[in-house]
Every structure is written in C-alpha cells, then in structure tokens.
Amino acid sequence: MDTFMKAAIEEAKQGLQEGGIPIGSVLVYRDRIIGTGHNRRVQAGSVVLHGEIDALENAGRQPAAVYRECILYTTLSPCSMCAGAVLLYGIPKVVIGENKTFVGEEELLRARGVKVEVLDEPLCIDLMSRFIKASPELWNEDIGV
Amino acid sequence: MDTFMKAAIEEAKQGLQEGGIPIGSVLVYRDRIIGTGHNRRVQAGSVVLHGEIDALENAGRQPAAVYRECILYTTLSPCSMCAGAVLLYGIPKVVIGENKTFVGEEELLRARGVKVEVLDEPLCIDLMSRFIKASPELWNEDIGV
C-alpha cells in the first residue's frame, strides 16, 4: 500500500482506539510527512478538527511555498471545510483513501485545479463502514446531518 | 450598528490587542450569541483558527438542527475554509462586515443557497486596511499567499 496512505490509516485507527471517528490524514512535503492528524470531535469536543484540519494544524505555520508543494492524504473524501482548507493554502494534490461511505467536495477541488486521486482502499472503506453502522448519530453530527 | 456585528468587531479588536490578525466572528442562534471567536494564527500558532472557525469551535458541539437556525457574523468576507465550514454545518446565513480588503467565497456560498449579506462597515474596513498595511506578510500567510 502507498506509504503515506498507510500512515493516514494508522492515524484513523488511533482515533478509533481513542473512542473517536476513524478518519486520519497526513500532510506530505517533498516525500516527507510534516503533519499528521485524525478526527478529534469526540476526544477534544472539537467541531473543526476533522482529520485533515488536524494534520494541517499539526504541521504548524508554513510558508505558502511549502503548501504549494504538498500532498494531503486523507482516509476519507474531504468535506467542504477540509476541501476549503486545501483551496485556502493552495495545496495542489489530495489523495483520498475512499469515497464509498461519503463523497465530499472532490468536484469542487477538481474544478479549482486540484489533482484528486481516489485509491478505493478496502481498509479505509472497512473502517468507516463499521464505524457508521456502530455510531450513526456521531457520524451524522460530524457531517452536519 | 448591528449588535452582532458589533460583537464580532469587539472580537477583532481583542485579536489586535493580543498581537493577532483583527478578524472576529460570532455565531448566533435564535438571536443569542452561542460562540465568539477571533483569528488566532499569531496567538496560538494556528493555521486553522480563523475568526469564523474559532467561533464555531467555541460554540461547541451542536446538533444539526441548531446550525440550521444559525447566522454567522464575520468582520471579513470568509475564505474557502470558513465558507466550507458554513456549508458543512448547513448554516443558512452569513453576515459579512466588509469585502473591500479581501473577497472570499461569497459566490460559492450563494450558489449553494446560503444567504450572504455584506454590511460594508467602515470600522471593519479600517481595521483590516491598517493591519494589511502594517503587516502584509502576516496577512498573506493567513490567506495562503
């Protein structure tokens, strides 16, 4: 499996172990992970720390030139907030683990020139499918439903 | 002046006093403020706590039904991340202090059915104009430039 997606999945699994929503993300700059994160709605009572946002936050303040060479890996198709963060910082590429359990703003990203790759990774689908079945209310809260 | 925009401006001023970027926001539910926030890039070393995101975070975990009756007030036109958060949570209306110093994703919000009102408030324009002139690099960092 892709090394960076593997790291994002490890983040998702860590979130699950903490009692949270299993979505993980890593921000990669020139083939090196500079930020890792996972959804922290439950753990931190946060409504904004989706996995992608958490990874961006943990990467710290970076110059625009760094973001312009980054790839954001996320286990799940990014919601409008996370896609918006990608657009804000001009991140040129997003690699998505799966979009079977949730389809985010892939079209918006593509329309704005972001390269979007979907890996259709069974491990990601499995993690989210089980979680959504077990905790539908928590999942709905996370996507504003 | 609109009471809620006044509260958002107070947040922006507080941010400035803390040495930060003067953008403030309040989340209003049924005519009551349930979350206040201001940009915390400098204060918290945060790349995601724009004023609007901070206000949403400080409002805490809310049911979807609450967001559906909220209005987000922000002193400045919201960037793609903040507009994306509005879309994520289905907030139906955004009131913007000004869009002279920065034009965010107003068109995207309108295209998705969000009501967008721009107050063209001189106090907001003044706060941002002075700040951008004094700290152009910090401002550019905040909008990924």
Coordinates of N, CA, C and O in Angstrom, one line a residue, chain B residues 11-82:
Chain B
E11 N -14.4 41.3 19.0 CA -13.5 40.2 18.9 C -12.3 40.5 18.1 O -11.2 40.1 18.4
A12 N -12.6 41.2 16.9 CA -11.4 41.5 16.0 C -10.5 42.5 16.8 O -9.2 42.3 16.7
K13 N -11.0 43.4 17.5 CA -10.2 44.3 18.3 C -9.4 43.6 19.3 O -8.2 43.9 19.6
Q14 N -10.0 42.7 20.0 CA -9.3 41.9 21.0 C -8.1 41.1 20.4 O -7.1 41.1 20.9
G15 N -8.4 40.6 19.2 CA -7.3 39.9 18.5 C -6.1 40.8 18.2 O -5.0 40.5 18.4
L16 N -6.5 42.0 17.8 CA -5.4 43.0 17.5 C -4.6 43.3 18.8 O -3.4 43.4 18.8
Q17 N -5.3 43.5 19.9 CA -4.7 43.8 21.2 C -3.7 42.7 21.6 O -2.7 42.9 22.3
E18 N -4.1 41.5 21.2 CA -3.2 40.3 21.5 C -2.1 40.2 20.6 O -1.3 39.2 20.7
G19 N -2.0 41.1 19.6 CA -0.9 41.0 18.6 C -1.3 40.2 17.4 O -0.4 39.8 16.6
G20 N -2.6 39.9 17.3 CA -3.0 39.0 16.2 C -3.7 39.7 15.0 O -3.6 41.0 15.0
I21 N -4.2 39.0 14.1 CA -4.9 39.5 12.9 C -6.3 39.9 13.3 O -7.0 39.0 13.9
P22 N -6.7 41.1 13.0 CA -8.0 41.6 13.5 C -9.2 41.2 12.7 O -9.8 42.0 12.0
I23 N -9.6 39.9 12.9 CA -10.8 39.4 12.3 C -11.6 38.7 13.4 O -11.0 37.8 14.1
G24 N -12.8 39.1 13.5 CA -13.7 38.5 14.6 C -15.0 37.9 14.0 O -15.4 38.2 12.9
S25 N -15.6 37.1 14.8 CA -16.8 36.4 14.3 C -17.6 36.0 15.5 O -17.1 35.7 16.6
V26 N -18.9 36.0 15.3 CA -19.8 35.4 16.3 C -20.9 34.5 15.6 O -21.3 34.8 14.5
L27 N -21.2 33.4 16.3 CA -22.3 32.5 15.8 C -23.5 32.8 16.6 O -23.5 32.8 17.9
V28 N -24.6 33.1 15.9 CA -25.8 33.5 16.6 C -26.9 32.5 16.3 O -27.2 32.1 15.2
Y29 N -27.6 32.0 17.4 CA -28.7 31.1 17.3 C -29.9 31.7 17.9 O -29.9 32.1 19.1
R30 N -30.9 31.9 17.2 CA -32.2 32.5 17.7 C -31.9 33.8 18.5 O -32.3 33.9 19.6
D31 N -31.2 34.7 17.8 CA -30.9 36.0 18.4 C -30.1 36.0 19.7 O -30.1 36.9 20.5
R32 N -29.3 34.9 19.9 CA -28.4 34.8 21.0 C -27.1 34.3 20.5 O -27.0 33.4 19.7
I33 N -26.0 35.0 21.0 CA -24.6 34.5 20.6 C -24.3 33.2 21.3 O -24.4 33.2 22.6
I34 N -23.9 32.2 20.6 CA -23.6 30.9 21.2 C -22.1 30.6 21.0 O -21.6 29.6 21.6
G35 N -21.4 31.4 20.2 CA -20.0 31.2 20.1 C -19.3 32.5 19.6 O -19.8 33.2 18.7
T36 N -18.2 32.8 20.2 CA -17.4 34.0 19.8 C -16.0 33.6 19.4 O -15.5 32.6 20.0
G37 N -15.4 34.3 18.5 CA -14.0 33.9 18.1 C -13.3 35.0 17.4 O -13.9 35.9 16.9
H38 N -12.0 34.8 17.4 CA -11.2 35.7 16.5 C -10.0 35.0 16.0 O -9.6 33.9 16.6
N39 N -9.4 35.5 15.0 CA -8.3 34.8 14.3 C -7.1 34.6 15.4 O -6.8 35.5 16.1
R40 N -6.6 33.4 15.4 CA -5.6 33.1 16.4 C -4.3 32.5 15.8 O -3.6 31.7 16.5
R41 N -4.0 32.9 14.6 CA -2.8 32.5 13.9 C -1.6 32.8 14.8 O -0.7 31.9 15.1
V42 N -1.5 34.1 15.2 CA -0.3 34.5 15.9 C -0.4 34.0 17.4 O 0.6 33.4 17.9
Q43 N -1.5 34.2 18.0 CA -1.6 33.9 19.5 C -1.5 32.4 19.8 O -0.9 32.0 20.8
A44 N -2.0 31.5 18.9 CA -2.0 30.1 19.1 C -1.1 29.3 18.1 O -1.0 28.1 18.2
G45 N -0.4 30.1 17.3 CA 0.3 29.4 16.2 C -0.5 28.5 15.4 O -0.1 27.5 14.9
S46 N -1.8 29.0 15.2 CA -2.8 28.1 14.5 C -2.9 28.5 13.0 O -3.1 29.7 12.7
V47 N -3.0 27.5 12.2 CA -3.2 27.8 10.7 C -4.7 27.5 10.4 O -5.1 27.7 9.2
V48 N -5.5 27.1 11.3 CA -6.9 26.8 11.0 C -7.9 27.7 11.8 O -9.0 27.8 11.4
L49 N -7.4 28.3 12.9 CA -8.3 29.1 13.7 C -8.5 30.5 13.2 O -8.0 31.5 13.8
H50 N -9.1 30.6 12.0 CA -9.6 31.9 11.5 C -10.7 32.3 12.5 O -11.2 31.5 13.3
G51 N -11.2 33.5 12.4 CA -12.2 34.0 13.3 C -13.4 33.1 13.3 O -14.0 32.8 14.3
E52 N -13.9 32.8 12.1 CA -15.1 32.0 12.0 C -15.0 30.6 12.5 O -15.9 30.1 13.2
I53 N -13.8 30.0 12.3 CA -13.6 28.6 12.8 C -13.5 28.7 14.3 O -14.0 27.8 15.0
D54 N -12.9 29.7 14.8 CA -12.8 29.8 16.3 C -14.1 30.0 16.9 O -14.4 29.4 18.0
A55 N -15.0 30.8 16.3 CA -16.3 31.0 16.8 C -17.1 29.7 16.8 O -17.8 29.3 17.8
L56 N -17.0 28.9 15.7 CA -17.7 27.6 15.6 C -17.2 26.7 16.7 O -17.9 26.0 17.3
E57 N -15.8 26.7 16.8 CA -15.2 25.8 17.8 C -15.7 26.2 19.2 O -16.0 25.3 20.0
N58 N -15.7 27.4 19.5 CA -16.1 27.9 20.9 C -17.6 27.7 21.2 O -18.0 27.6 22.3
A59 N -18.4 27.5 20.1 CA -19.8 27.2 20.3 C -20.0 25.8 20.7 O -21.1 25.4 21.3
G60 N -19.0 25.0 20.5 CA -19.0 23.6 21.0 C -19.9 22.7 20.0 O -20.4 23.2 19.0
R61 N -20.0 21.5 20.4 CA -20.7 20.5 19.6 C -22.2 20.8 19.6 O -22.8 20.8 20.7
Q62 N -22.8 21.1 18.5 CA -24.2 21.5 18.4 C -24.9 20.5 17.5 O -24.4 20.0 16.5
P63 N -26.2 20.2 17.7 CA -27.0 19.4 16.8 C -27.1 20.1 15.5 O -27.2 21.3 15.4
A64 N -27.3 19.3 14.4 CA -27.5 19.9 13.1 C -28.7 20.9 13.1 O -28.6 21.9 12.5
A65 N -29.7 20.6 13.9 CA -30.9 21.4 13.9 C -30.6 22.8 14.4 O -31.2 23.8 14.0
V66 N -29.6 22.9 15.3 CA -29.2 24.3 15.8 C -28.5 25.1 14.7 O -28.8 26.2 14.4
Y67 N -27.5 24.4 14.0 CA -26.8 25.1 13.0 C -27.7 25.6 11.9 O -27.5 26.7 11.3
R68 N -28.8 24.8 11.6 CA -29.7 25.2 10.6 C -30.5 26.5 10.9 O -31.2 27.0 10.0
E69 N -30.4 26.9 12.1 CA -31.1 28.2 12.5 C -30.1 29.3 12.9 O -30.4 30.2 13.6
C70 N -28.8 29.1 12.6 CA -27.8 30.0 13.0 C -27.5 31.0 11.9 O -27.8 30.8 10.7
I71 N -26.9 32.1 12.3 CA -26.4 33.1 11.4 C -24.9 33.3 11.9 O -24.7 33.5 13.1
L72 N -24.0 33.3 10.9 CA -22.6 33.5 11.3 C -22.2 34.9 10.9 O -22.4 35.3 9.7
Y73 N -21.8 35.7 11.9 CA -21.3 37.1 11.6 C -19.8 37.1 11.6 O -19.2 36.4 12.4
T74 N -19.3 37.7 10.6 CA -17.8 37.8 10.5 C -17.4 39.2 10.0 O -18.1 39.7 9.1
T75 N -16.3 39.7 10.5 CA -15.9 41.1 10.1 C -15.4 41.1 8.7 O -15.4 42.2 8.1
L76 N -14.9 40.0 8.2 CA -14.3 39.9 6.8 C -14.9 38.8 6.0 O -15.2 37.7 6.5
S77 N -15.0 39.0 4.7 CA -15.5 38.0 3.8 C -14.8 36.7 4.0 O -13.6 36.7 4.1
P78 N -15.5 35.6 4.2 CA -14.9 34.3 4.6 C -14.1 33.6 3.5 O -14.6 33.6 2.3
C79 N -13.0 33.1 3.9 CA -12.1 32.4 3.0 C -12.8 31.0 2.6 O -13.8 30.7 3.2
S80 N -12.1 30.2 1.8 CA -12.7 29.0 1.4 C -12.9 28.0 2.5 O -13.9 27.2 2.6
M81 N -12.0 28.0 3.5 CA -12.1 27.0 4.6 C -13.3 27.4 5.5 O -14.1 26.5 5.8
C82 N -13.4 28.7 5.8 CA -14.5 29.1 6.6 C -15.9 29.0 5.9 O -16.9 28.6 6.5

